[in-house]
XYZ file of C-alpha atoms in Angstrom:
740
model
C 20.190 7.678 8.069
C 19.027 5.466 10.934
C 17.797 2.057 9.702
C 14.326 0.900 10.784
C 14.266 -1.156 13.953
C 14.406 -4.915 13.650
C 12.213 -5.576 16.679
C 8.661 -4.629 17.582
C 7.742 -5.713 21.105
C 4.100 -5.658 22.137
C 3.245 -3.053 24.749
C 2.433 -4.591 28.097
C -0.830 -3.222 29.459
C -0.382 -2.762 33.197
C -2.958 -4.159 35.578
C -4.007 -1.355 37.857
C -6.454 -1.194 40.718
C -9.277 1.311 40.306
C -9.216 4.308 42.637
C -12.697 5.775 43.099
C -13.090 9.275 44.487
C -16.065 9.470 46.809
C -18.743 12.108 46.189
C -18.224 13.559 49.657
C -14.471 13.926 49.183
C -15.003 15.409 45.738
C -17.404 17.980 47.129
C -14.947 18.882 49.870
C -12.266 19.471 47.263
C -14.555 21.451 44.958
C -14.345 18.826 42.231
C -17.213 17.829 39.933
C -17.769 14.108 39.433
C -19.023 13.813 35.846
C -21.463 11.197 34.659
C -20.107 8.059 33.033
C -21.935 6.933 29.884
C -21.155 4.637 27.001
C -21.759 6.773 23.932
C -21.662 10.326 22.675
C -24.841 11.779 21.260
C -23.723 15.101 19.808
C -22.437 13.686 16.523
C -21.615 10.410 14.822
C -17.979 11.291 14.086
C -15.851 13.340 16.486
C -14.420 16.619 15.231
C -11.159 15.441 16.795
C -10.789 12.088 15.041
C -7.595 11.830 13.048
C -6.584 15.414 13.798
C -3.072 16.354 14.978
C -2.625 15.710 18.702
C 0.181 16.634 21.071
C 0.837 16.028 24.749
C 2.970 17.281 27.598
C 4.729 13.892 27.661
C 4.460 10.244 26.642
C 5.285 7.180 28.689
C 7.036 5.689 25.643
C 6.875 5.816 21.860
C 4.245 3.049 21.963
C 1.747 5.477 23.519
C 1.779 8.688 21.431
C -0.800 11.444 21.712
C -2.194 10.510 18.300
C -3.471 7.215 19.748
C -6.130 9.140 21.661
C -7.725 10.549 18.498
C -7.365 7.607 16.087
C -10.850 6.164 16.626
C -9.385 2.898 17.896
C -10.199 1.885 21.477
C -7.338 -0.604 21.401
C -4.659 2.122 21.324
C -3.986 4.783 23.938
C -1.980 7.805 24.993
C -0.119 7.509 28.262
C 1.924 10.209 30.009
C 4.924 9.983 32.280
C 4.229 9.399 35.971
C 4.022 13.012 37.155
C 1.663 15.973 37.587
C 0.537 18.081 35.808
C -0.007 16.699 32.269
C -2.070 17.694 29.251
C -3.302 16.310 25.948
C -4.545 18.601 23.185
C -5.973 18.243 19.685
C -5.880 20.742 16.821
C -9.273 20.791 15.070
C -7.807 22.771 12.174
C -10.181 25.730 12.548
C -12.403 27.277 15.197
C -15.339 25.018 16.033
C -18.276 25.221 18.419
C -17.750 22.575 21.116
C -20.739 20.928 22.832
C -19.427 17.676 24.248
C -16.164 15.943 25.167
C -15.965 12.185 25.706
C -12.939 10.746 27.533
C -12.301 7.009 27.529
C -9.921 6.587 30.460
C -7.692 3.613 31.048
C -7.246 2.492 34.674
C -4.774 5.394 35.090
C -7.087 8.419 35.060
C -7.204 11.948 36.427
C -8.736 12.656 39.793
C -8.784 16.354 38.838
C -8.787 17.867 35.345
C -10.399 20.583 33.248
C -11.338 20.877 29.571
C -9.944 23.978 27.898
C -10.145 25.641 24.492
C -7.846 28.048 22.680
C -7.813 29.971 19.422
C -4.020 29.887 19.121
C -2.759 27.045 21.312
C -1.271 29.522 23.792
C -4.061 31.291 25.694
C -6.536 28.850 27.239
C -10.119 29.171 28.526
C -11.789 26.644 30.826
C -15.051 25.265 29.424
C -15.544 22.781 32.267
C -15.112 23.026 36.030
C -12.418 21.022 37.770
C -13.691 17.501 37.233
C -12.925 14.097 38.719
C -12.345 11.308 36.254
C -13.302 7.658 36.487
C -11.915 4.638 34.692
C -14.055 4.019 31.633
C -16.044 6.287 29.333
C -16.792 9.738 30.734
C -19.032 12.272 28.955
C -18.873 16.020 29.634
C -21.458 18.386 28.179
C -19.688 21.702 27.658
C -20.157 25.011 25.889
C -17.366 26.892 24.156
C -15.436 27.358 20.971
C -11.840 27.102 19.784
C -9.452 25.563 17.340
C -7.537 23.729 20.079
C -9.158 21.580 22.785
C -7.177 20.319 25.759
C -7.540 18.006 28.717
C -5.470 19.645 31.453
C -4.837 17.209 34.283
C -3.627 18.491 37.638
C -3.931 15.410 39.872
C -3.489 11.722 39.085
C -5.716 9.069 40.631
C -2.977 6.410 40.605
C 0.819 6.282 40.909
C 0.941 5.938 37.125
C 0.450 8.693 34.573
C -2.626 9.854 32.688
C -3.883 7.392 30.094
C -6.690 7.849 27.541
C -7.886 5.276 25.044
C -9.828 8.018 23.256
C -10.285 11.797 23.583
C -13.307 12.735 21.491
C -14.488 16.284 20.857
C -17.997 16.792 19.473
C -19.737 19.884 18.273
C -20.851 21.840 15.255
C -18.410 22.209 12.429
C -18.291 25.546 10.652
C -16.901 23.877 7.520
C -19.484 23.465 4.745
C -20.397 19.939 3.686
C -18.648 18.722 0.542
C -21.210 17.829 -2.143
C -21.091 14.426 -3.854
C -22.819 12.802 -6.810
C -23.700 9.407 -8.277
C -22.704 10.768 -11.711
C -19.475 12.603 -10.911
C -17.116 14.375 -13.258
C -13.978 12.223 -13.395
C -11.927 14.957 -15.061
C -10.329 15.583 -18.432
C -7.961 12.605 -18.186
C -10.838 10.102 -18.261
C -12.633 9.159 -21.499
C -15.841 7.128 -21.258
C -17.095 5.205 -24.277
C -20.463 3.599 -25.040
C -21.218 0.755 -27.463
C -22.694 3.334 -29.820
C -19.453 5.337 -29.949
C -17.939 5.098 -33.413
C -14.971 2.727 -33.559
C -12.992 5.424 -35.349
C -13.571 7.823 -32.447
C -12.305 5.283 -29.914
C -9.323 4.379 -32.082
C -8.397 8.033 -32.529
C -8.491 8.622 -28.759
C -6.285 5.663 -27.827
C -3.889 6.370 -30.718
C -3.519 9.999 -29.689
C -2.606 9.024 -26.125
C -0.074 6.401 -27.193
C 1.528 8.205 -30.133
C 2.368 11.203 -27.961
C 4.583 8.844 -25.923
C 6.116 6.977 -28.846
C 9.922 7.102 -28.413
C 9.497 10.193 -26.258
C 12.424 10.938 -23.890
C 10.039 12.433 -21.294
C 7.054 10.084 -21.360
C 8.266 7.602 -18.745
C 8.259 10.230 -16.002
C 5.786 12.637 -17.545
C 2.612 14.163 -16.133
C 0.299 12.614 -18.742
C -2.450 10.335 -17.428
C -5.017 8.465 -19.535
C -8.011 6.356 -18.533
C -10.279 4.747 -21.111
C -13.507 3.372 -19.644
C -15.966 1.225 -21.609
C -19.616 1.020 -20.619
C -21.300 -2.399 -20.890
C -21.682 -3.693 -24.410
C -19.711 -5.012 -27.383
C -17.156 -2.906 -29.232
C -15.984 -3.335 -32.819
C -12.323 -3.459 -33.712
C -10.250 -1.502 -31.197
C -6.479 -1.881 -31.122
C -5.372 -0.073 -27.978
C -1.623 0.285 -27.557
C -1.113 0.985 -23.863
C 1.641 3.371 -22.780
C 2.792 4.836 -19.484
C 0.138 5.856 -16.923
C -2.660 4.422 -19.027
C -5.598 2.328 -17.839
C -8.104 0.468 -20.005
C -11.082 -0.822 -18.011
C -14.666 -1.958 -18.374
C -17.572 -0.454 -16.468
C -19.621 -3.620 -16.117
C -20.322 -5.455 -12.911
C -18.617 -8.476 -14.527
C -15.776 -8.658 -17.082
C -18.021 -10.251 -19.712
C -20.339 -7.236 -19.598
C -17.772 -5.441 -21.801
C -16.329 -7.153 -24.890
C -13.574 -5.581 -26.994
C -12.801 -7.092 -30.365
C -9.169 -6.399 -31.256
C -6.424 -5.974 -28.670
C -5.268 -4.210 -25.543
C -1.637 -4.385 -26.518
C 1.753 -3.837 -24.868
C 4.940 -4.576 -26.837
C 8.564 -3.490 -27.137
C 9.970 -1.073 -29.696
C 8.249 2.087 -28.494
C 10.025 3.227 -25.312
C 12.803 5.781 -25.797
C 16.225 4.363 -24.941
C 14.951 0.815 -24.461
C 13.376 0.044 -27.817
C 14.727 -3.532 -27.937
C 13.217 -4.612 -24.631
C 10.039 -4.549 -22.586
C 11.870 -4.209 -19.265
C 10.649 -0.646 -18.691
C 7.002 -1.182 -19.575
C 5.869 0.101 -16.175
C 2.746 1.886 -14.806
C -0.163 0.731 -16.945
C -3.147 -1.522 -16.291
C -6.089 -3.403 -17.734
C -9.088 -4.617 -15.787
C -12.715 -5.704 -15.761
C -13.309 -6.492 -19.423
C -13.178 -9.296 -21.943
C -11.148 -9.380 -25.161
C -11.675 -11.352 -28.334
C -8.061 -11.078 -29.571
C -7.419 -10.290 -33.189
C -5.431 -13.225 -34.577
C -6.300 -15.286 -31.495
C -3.617 -13.926 -29.115
C -3.462 -10.776 -26.986
C 0.000 -9.425 -26.095
C 0.711 -7.948 -22.637
C 4.527 -7.634 -22.522
C 4.859 -5.655 -19.316
C 7.237 -5.318 -16.411
C 6.548 -4.024 -12.879
C 3.488 -1.992 -11.787
C 1.376 -3.186 -14.719
C -1.444 -5.308 -13.281
C -4.048 -7.236 -15.235
C -7.113 -7.902 -13.061
C -10.603 -9.274 -13.699
C -9.964 -9.893 -17.395
C -11.392 -12.590 -19.663
C -9.113 -13.385 -22.600
C -11.225 -15.269 -25.135
C -8.176 -16.751 -26.788
C -4.465 -16.916 -25.964
C -2.322 -14.519 -23.949
C 1.382 -13.856 -24.476
C 3.413 -11.946 -21.906
C 6.551 -11.435 -23.992
C 7.425 -8.883 -26.689
C 7.225 -9.678 -30.368
C 11.031 -9.537 -30.765
C 11.843 -12.015 -27.991
C 13.339 -14.600 -30.352
C 16.021 -12.301 -31.749
C 18.454 -12.453 -28.840
C 16.725 -9.515 -27.198
C 13.226 -8.586 -26.154
C 13.471 -9.239 -22.422
C 10.560 -8.516 -20.106
C 10.400 -8.298 -16.331
C 6.866 -8.582 -14.963
C 4.430 -9.141 -13.689
C 1.028 -9.701 -12.070
C -2.242 -11.350 -13.160
C -5.220 -11.951 -10.846
C -8.915 -12.818 -10.811
C -8.835 -13.559 -14.536
C -9.756 -16.250 -17.038
C -7.702 -17.154 -20.120
C -9.572 -19.574 -22.367
C -6.422 -20.491 -24.284
C -2.720 -20.802 -23.537
C -0.653 -18.330 -21.528
C 2.881 -18.024 -22.938
C 5.355 -16.279 -20.661
C 8.219 -16.272 -23.180
C 11.071 -14.004 -22.071
C 9.424 -12.964 -18.795
C 12.077 -13.335 -16.102
C 9.460 -13.782 -13.398
C 5.674 -13.636 -13.045
C 2.992 -14.081 -10.376
C -0.519 -15.320 -11.162
C -3.168 -15.479 -8.445
C -6.710 -16.861 -8.213
C -7.421 -17.323 -11.905
C -8.310 -20.004 -14.441
C -6.198 -20.838 -17.491
C -6.126 -23.590 -20.089
C -2.350 -24.069 -19.966
C 0.859 -22.210 -19.144
C 3.895 -22.427 -21.429
C 7.351 -21.169 -20.507
C 9.367 -19.996 -17.559
C 12.753 -18.318 -17.070
C 13.644 -17.955 -13.376
C 10.675 -17.532 -11.048
C 7.093 -18.285 -12.085
C 4.682 -18.470 -9.150
C 1.005 -19.470 -9.010
C -1.444 -19.542 -6.108
C -5.089 -20.504 -6.448
C -4.718 -20.873 -10.235
C -6.863 -23.518 -11.896
C -4.864 -25.024 -14.763
C -1.469 -23.964 -13.380
C 1.552 -26.158 -14.096
C 2.698 -28.573 -11.420
C 5.120 -27.439 -8.758
C 8.560 -28.277 -10.180
C 11.044 -25.556 -9.173
C 13.739 -25.135 -10.426
C 13.323 -27.224 -13.580
C 11.049 -25.846 -14.869
C 10.928 -22.874 -12.467
C 7.287 -23.239 -11.414
C 6.224 -22.747 -7.784
C 2.571 -23.715 -7.405
C 0.233 -23.428 -4.423
C -3.254 -24.883 -4.777
C -4.885 -21.984 -2.933
C -4.144 -18.488 -1.646
C -4.486 -18.209 2.161
C -6.508 -14.949 2.266
C -7.696 -12.720 -0.567
C -9.881 -9.702 -1.087
C -9.999 -8.538 -4.686
C -9.458 -4.893 -5.562
C -12.500 -2.555 -5.506
C -13.589 -1.407 -8.959
C -15.790 1.193 -10.612
C -18.905 0.187 -12.543
C -22.117 1.728 -13.850
C -25.506 0.274 -12.916
C -28.617 -0.178 -15.053
C -29.802 3.327 -14.139
C -26.580 4.896 -15.396
C -25.303 5.648 -11.894
C -21.717 4.980 -10.870
C -20.874 2.672 -8.015
C -17.794 0.958 -6.541
C -17.959 -2.772 -5.939
C -15.909 -4.055 -3.001
C -15.360 -7.830 -3.262
C -15.679 -9.885 -0.113
C -12.871 -11.571 1.807
C -12.066 -15.149 0.775
C -9.983 -17.785 2.534
C -8.053 -20.606 0.888
C -9.293 -19.262 -2.416
C -8.819 -20.533 -5.967
C -10.172 -19.417 -9.321
C -11.778 -16.129 -10.334
C -14.459 -14.492 -8.182
C -16.802 -13.696 -11.068
C -19.517 -13.925 -12.143
C -21.727 -13.483 -9.079
C -18.917 -12.256 -6.848
C -19.766 -11.754 -3.201
C -19.226 -8.252 -1.893
C -20.689 -4.819 -1.282
C -21.738 -2.124 -3.739
C -21.154 1.483 -2.647
C -22.809 4.395 -4.503
C -20.495 7.139 -5.735
C -22.318 9.692 -3.586
C -20.480 8.105 -0.652
C -17.120 8.995 -2.246
C -15.242 12.221 -2.524
C -13.941 12.329 -6.085
C -10.512 13.948 -5.693
C -8.890 15.851 -8.543
C -5.395 17.237 -9.095
C -5.078 20.477 -7.178
C -6.999 19.202 -4.161
C -5.145 19.882 -0.926
C -4.572 17.503 1.957
C -6.898 19.698 4.035
C -9.706 19.276 1.496
C -9.188 15.517 1.303
C -9.074 15.196 5.097
C -12.255 17.267 5.302
C -13.945 14.714 3.058
C -12.723 11.885 5.278
C -13.968 13.712 8.378
C -17.347 13.963 6.653
C -17.387 10.158 6.543
C -16.725 9.853 2.824
C -14.586 7.335 0.985
C -11.932 8.599 -1.451
C -11.773 8.143 -5.226
C -8.656 9.695 -6.794
C -8.850 10.687 -10.449
C -5.714 10.678 -12.651
C -3.089 13.344 -12.043
C -0.520 14.598 -9.555
C -1.373 15.647 -5.982
C 1.104 17.686 -3.936
C 0.476 17.235 -0.210
C 1.718 19.578 2.499
C 0.077 17.459 5.183
C -0.712 13.807 5.769
C -3.940 12.252 4.509
C -5.298 10.492 7.601
C -7.746 7.618 7.318
C -9.254 6.861 10.718
C -12.675 5.345 9.985
C -13.029 1.573 9.728
C -13.970 0.166 6.303
C -12.996 3.321 4.429
C -12.278 2.726 0.732
C -9.407 4.737 -0.764
C -8.994 3.963 -4.448
C -7.816 5.562 -7.667
C -7.786 5.126 -11.425
C -5.106 6.096 -13.930
C -2.144 6.121 -11.526
C -2.969 9.191 -9.416
C 0.365 10.223 -7.906
C 0.750 11.595 -4.370
C 3.853 13.686 -3.670
C 4.507 14.830 -0.083
C 6.211 18.157 0.478
C 8.261 19.260 3.462
C 9.031 15.699 4.534
C 5.490 14.779 5.622
C 4.042 11.304 5.342
C 1.641 11.123 2.414
C -0.891 8.622 3.762
C -1.547 7.266 7.249
C -4.034 4.479 7.934
C -5.203 4.075 11.528
C -5.226 0.662 13.187
C -8.892 0.025 12.381
C -10.738 -2.751 10.600
C -11.272 -3.126 6.896
C -9.647 -0.092 5.265
C -9.031 -0.777 1.570
C -6.343 1.154 -0.341
C -5.778 0.572 -4.042
C -4.628 2.114 -7.292
C -2.293 4.795 -5.901
C 1.276 5.815 -6.758
C 3.557 7.644 -4.316
C 6.532 9.775 -5.330
C 8.942 10.796 -2.575
C 9.422 14.549 -2.309
C 12.731 16.397 -2.306
C 12.699 16.704 1.500
C 13.216 13.315 3.132
C 10.075 11.683 4.503
C 10.624 9.132 7.298
C 7.803 7.120 5.677
C 5.629 7.640 2.608
C 2.766 5.495 3.903
C 2.062 3.706 7.155
C -0.611 1.278 8.277
C -1.473 1.117 11.971
C 0.660 2.104 14.961
C 4.095 0.800 15.819
C 4.017 -1.638 18.729
C 0.210 -2.004 18.703
C -1.269 -5.422 17.923
C -5.025 -5.598 17.324
C -6.662 -8.667 15.822
C -8.032 -7.746 12.375
C -8.289 -11.306 11.029
C -12.038 -11.093 10.433
C -11.756 -7.818 8.493
C -8.153 -6.986 7.562
C -6.749 -3.853 6.014
C -5.824 -4.461 2.361
C -3.400 -2.721 -0.027
C -3.594 -3.443 -3.755
C -1.745 -2.041 -6.760
C 0.038 0.519 -4.592
C 3.331 1.731 -6.046
C 6.168 3.748 -4.522
C 9.040 5.617 -6.168
C 12.081 7.299 -4.688
C 13.340 9.255 -7.643
C 11.230 9.872 -10.751
C 10.495 13.318 -12.124
C 11.853 14.670 -8.810
C 14.930 13.751 -6.774
C 12.954 12.175 -3.982
C 14.096 10.930 -0.587
C 12.383 8.648 1.945
C 13.820 6.481 4.700
C 11.085 3.837 4.462
C 8.427 3.830 1.790
C 5.803 1.575 3.399
C 5.514 0.614 7.085
C 2.880 -1.976 8.013
C 2.199 -2.166 11.744
C -1.358 -3.559 11.737
C -1.849 -7.274 12.232
C -3.439 -9.354 9.439
C -2.830 -6.766 6.695
C -3.065 -8.031 3.097
C -0.417 -6.589 0.771
C -1.585 -7.595 -2.700
C 0.768 -6.374 -5.424
C 3.049 -3.478 -4.607
C 6.193 -2.209 -6.302
C 8.505 -0.186 -4.079
C 11.249 1.206 -6.304
C 14.249 3.340 -5.577
C 14.917 4.603 -9.072
C 17.973 3.559 -11.031
C 16.957 6.129 -13.676
C 14.471 8.954 -13.800
C 13.315 12.209 -15.283
C 15.578 13.871 -12.724
C 19.146 12.630 -12.118
C 19.541 9.700 -9.727
C 22.495 8.536 -7.645
C 23.693 6.973 -4.404
C 23.650 10.290 -2.527
C 20.803 11.835 -4.556
C 17.607 9.774 -4.291
C 18.239 8.119 -0.950
C 16.100 5.375 0.572
C 16.868 2.726 3.170
C 13.984 0.271 3.094
C 11.051 -0.444 0.789
C 8.816 -2.407 3.166
C 8.880 -2.645 6.958
C 6.456 -5.162 8.490
C 5.875 -5.006 12.227
C 2.398 -6.540 12.195
C 1.740 -10.197 12.925
C -0.059 -12.481 10.444
C 0.636 -10.171 7.496
C 0.302 -11.695 4.019
C 2.079 -10.357 0.912
C 1.008 -11.676 -2.489
C 3.069 -10.184 -5.294
C 5.854 -8.235 -3.581
C 8.244 -6.265 -5.804
C 10.931 -4.234 -3.968
C 14.039 -2.907 -5.699
C 17.269 -0.917 -5.342
C 17.046 0.265 -1.708
C 20.275 1.053 0.100
C 19.862 -1.079 3.240
C 17.605 -4.035 4.039
C 14.985 -3.770 1.322
C 12.330 -5.755 3.199
C 12.432 -6.003 6.997
C 9.936 -8.436 8.499
C 9.582 -8.190 12.269
C 6.099 -9.661 12.714
C 5.393 -13.298 13.403
C 3.470 -15.711 11.192
C 4.103 -13.608 8.107
C 3.705 -15.080 4.637
C 4.960 -13.938 1.239
C 3.913 -15.547 -2.025
C 6.229 -14.236 -4.778
C 9.037 -11.783 -4.143
C 11.080 -10.020 -6.830
C 14.087 -7.846 -6.118
C 17.054 -6.131 -7.697
C 19.845 -4.865 -5.480
C 20.881 -1.211 -5.904
C 22.862 -0.717 -9.097
C 24.725 2.348 -7.899
C 26.764 1.217 -4.869
C 29.945 3.297 -5.299
C 32.299 0.953 -3.433
C 32.275 -1.777 -0.808
C 33.235 0.555 2.033
C 30.014 2.520 1.437
C 27.916 -0.638 1.762
C 28.733 -2.602 4.886
C 25.783 -4.038 6.763
C 25.407 -5.440 10.286
C 26.542 -8.893 9.113
C 29.149 -8.218 6.492
C 29.191 -6.998 2.944
C 26.013 -5.255 1.888
C 22.446 -5.805 3.015
C 20.155 -8.716 2.252
C 17.154 -8.038 0.061
C 14.782 -9.860 2.423
C 15.462 -9.723 6.154
C 13.439 -11.707 8.676
C 14.250 -10.429 12.164
C 16.129 -12.666 14.560
C 13.237 -12.778 17.051
C 10.736 -14.135 14.501
C 9.765 -17.772 15.107
C 7.299 -18.361 12.252
C 7.605 -17.076 8.672
C 7.046 -18.521 5.191
C 8.140 -17.393 1.730
C 7.341 -19.113 -1.557
C 9.001 -18.060 -4.810
C 11.596 -15.356 -4.170
C 14.263 -14.024 -6.488
C 16.973 -11.407 -5.931
C 19.248 -10.111 -8.698
C 22.322 -7.916 -8.727
C 23.744 -5.595 -11.364
C 26.480 -3.516 -9.734
C 27.328 -1.595 -12.878
C 28.833 1.420 -11.081
C 31.399 -0.850 -9.411
C 31.298 -4.524 -10.459
C 33.700 -5.403 -7.629
C 30.898 -4.833 -5.098
C 29.434 -7.918 -3.427
C 26.673 -8.729 -0.977
C 27.084 -11.721 1.311
C 23.517 -13.038 0.960
C 20.175 -12.197 -0.639
C 17.928 -13.636 2.105
C 18.795 -13.308 5.795
C 16.602 -15.293 8.188
C 16.851 -16.892 11.625
C 17.706 -20.579 11.659
C 14.466 -21.950 13.072
C 12.233 -24.751 11.874
C 9.268 -22.379 11.762
C 11.028 -20.017 9.340
C 10.754 -21.644 5.926
C 11.750 -20.468 2.455
C 10.737 -22.385 -0.654
C 11.911 -21.836 -4.247
C 14.355 -18.971 -3.799
C 17.117 -17.914 -6.153
C 19.759 -15.339 -7.035
C 21.026 -14.068 -10.397
C 23.930 -11.809 -11.363
C 22.578 -9.976 -14.396
C 25.233 -10.111 -17.075
C 27.558 -11.451 -14.365
C 28.034 -7.888 -13.093
C 28.632 -8.041 -9.342
C 28.448 -10.835 -6.787
C 25.851 -12.290 -4.433
C 27.860 -14.724 -2.320
C 24.950 -16.874 -1.089
C 21.234 -17.293 -1.582
C 20.049 -17.747 2.036
C 22.349 -16.984 4.965
C 25.483 -18.995 4.107
C 23.727 -21.458 1.802
C 23.258 -21.730 -1.930
C 26.534 -20.656 -3.486
C 27.566 -17.551 -5.374
C 26.544 -15.800 -8.538
C 28.059 -15.231 -11.045
C 27.614 -18.946 -11.508
C 30.446 -20.764 -13.328
C 27.730 -22.611 -15.251
C 27.218 -19.587 -17.478
C 26.175 -15.984 -17.935
C 23.198 -15.002 -15.697
C 22.682 -18.629 -14.629
C 20.828 -18.576 -11.294
C 21.644 -20.253 -8.010
C 18.561 -22.040 -6.683
C 17.582 -23.196 -3.211
C 14.526 -25.450 -3.294
C 13.927 -25.423 0.472
C 15.496 -23.733 3.486
C 16.018 -25.143 5.986
């Protein structure tokens, strides 16, 4: 497989003189000069936006045909420098066309026609030969077809044909998808009220958990459970939380829902790993308060198990109940926008990230405990104790969440952007409330075509729990679209397609989704923006939250790169990209293949809570400038068969975290990389972090560990830090406080 590129140059927009065709010359040539206007009036959203586009040629990969239908006037299609050329869009079905709007760059057509086709082969002109002009050009036309094409015969400049946008308007023949403020969330969602008998609630949560108890299939099963609590106070509920289970309140604020008892995660229940909590994945708790029975709530989780917007009216422990018996390890974790009135005890947690919260005190720390914007956090002291503390978080936007209003109608609250933030956002959080009628509530069995139809209708997306098989890409092209899910809805691409594509537009918010690679290799599972395009989104960035990726699970998946972030200023807030070391289907070096977990080409991208594990080449590649990561956790691939199979560009193996040589400004706080080469303990990797030696590239509080002293990491950063296994003792880390 070809590794992702380590460079991402900006496209250079050529300065071109305008060439204006006179009316007299146009008339002599039999060419119509169309009017130039600034807006289209036929519809608010083009039929063409986000639809598949192709072209006769492209000037380079930075200017694909898709740029002309992405709704972004900062990206463009550009052809090679020759005549004739064409650009066409597939509307998906036959539509009645009334208007075409072309936004030409300085390289435009001096003669072109608009054509339609039912099959993409036989074409009918629906405009006369027309002369273009640089800028926005509106053509009123009459025709129908599935395919619409701009067919250019003569260029106005020595360059090619270049369109910022090609917009097709008309009347869609597809019926409007109905929506509701009181939607059906499906059979996997249970909604409780304060008047619901405690025994009924207890029976429901027990039934969900007990079906998974020591089950050999539960970890990669199809079961999904969401338990939602309407505002009010609930008597004793002890909710053991298993795989793919969410417990959440439906209030506008966490204190609107109070549970007396526990929302509990412990060891001793997971088949094959009963003595540990290191596989307590894929579960969540959010937007409620707990009065813990006995004074302490236990949340002994590992990766992909977020706790958000929670008020613990007592103590919180993050370790399993058997941690003091020479076992009971845990490997989390993530806590944000929460308040803990008492003490947080991390116990056997190997690493943990806490963001923008308030606590009374934090006790404990193993290797890598990181805090940003946490009131009450311990002082920065890495490595002894291993606390890395930042007073604030540079940029945050909390995850959107579902709630019910006083009229019993469902809404989604989207918290506002904060800068240099600290502490929880609630109560009285700033943000926007969106009624559910502005969402398409997706359910298992929905096709990509149906979901894209909802997006084309201008709706947001709300995924309910279950599995979604996609034979085409879900394309989000409208600025400020909210794409969210509850209960770990899982998207599986088929035929090697990309599952989700976000256009380079402002303010898209993606949260609460899980991606499983399909059996046919996908070049990417999800991408944000366009490669090589840099648009300033600082005022309204794209954000990704609680988004999880798996290569290998219940299927033997394959993907070259799981997440590619091209858009500038993107916020990546808690992801776990995981190439499976075990699964419901067999895993192996040549079975569930994956090169890279995260590729960042955008500038000014911020990652808060970045978990990336077991990929076969560079696991994180960061090409953009001024990037920042607060907390990074990694394990190298377990299953390297031998050293010859794992030689990178700079020696043995591949670093976990690669900052490209051209980058001049990058910062990382709190990063750990571990190895466990159990297939062949003789395998080694020369370094865990590979960065250019520049003063602007700074790493703080980074470490390596050889788990059980199985396999070797020769250095922490570049050629600095020393090797693990460490002669000081089994699993003893090597620490680098600051580099350079």
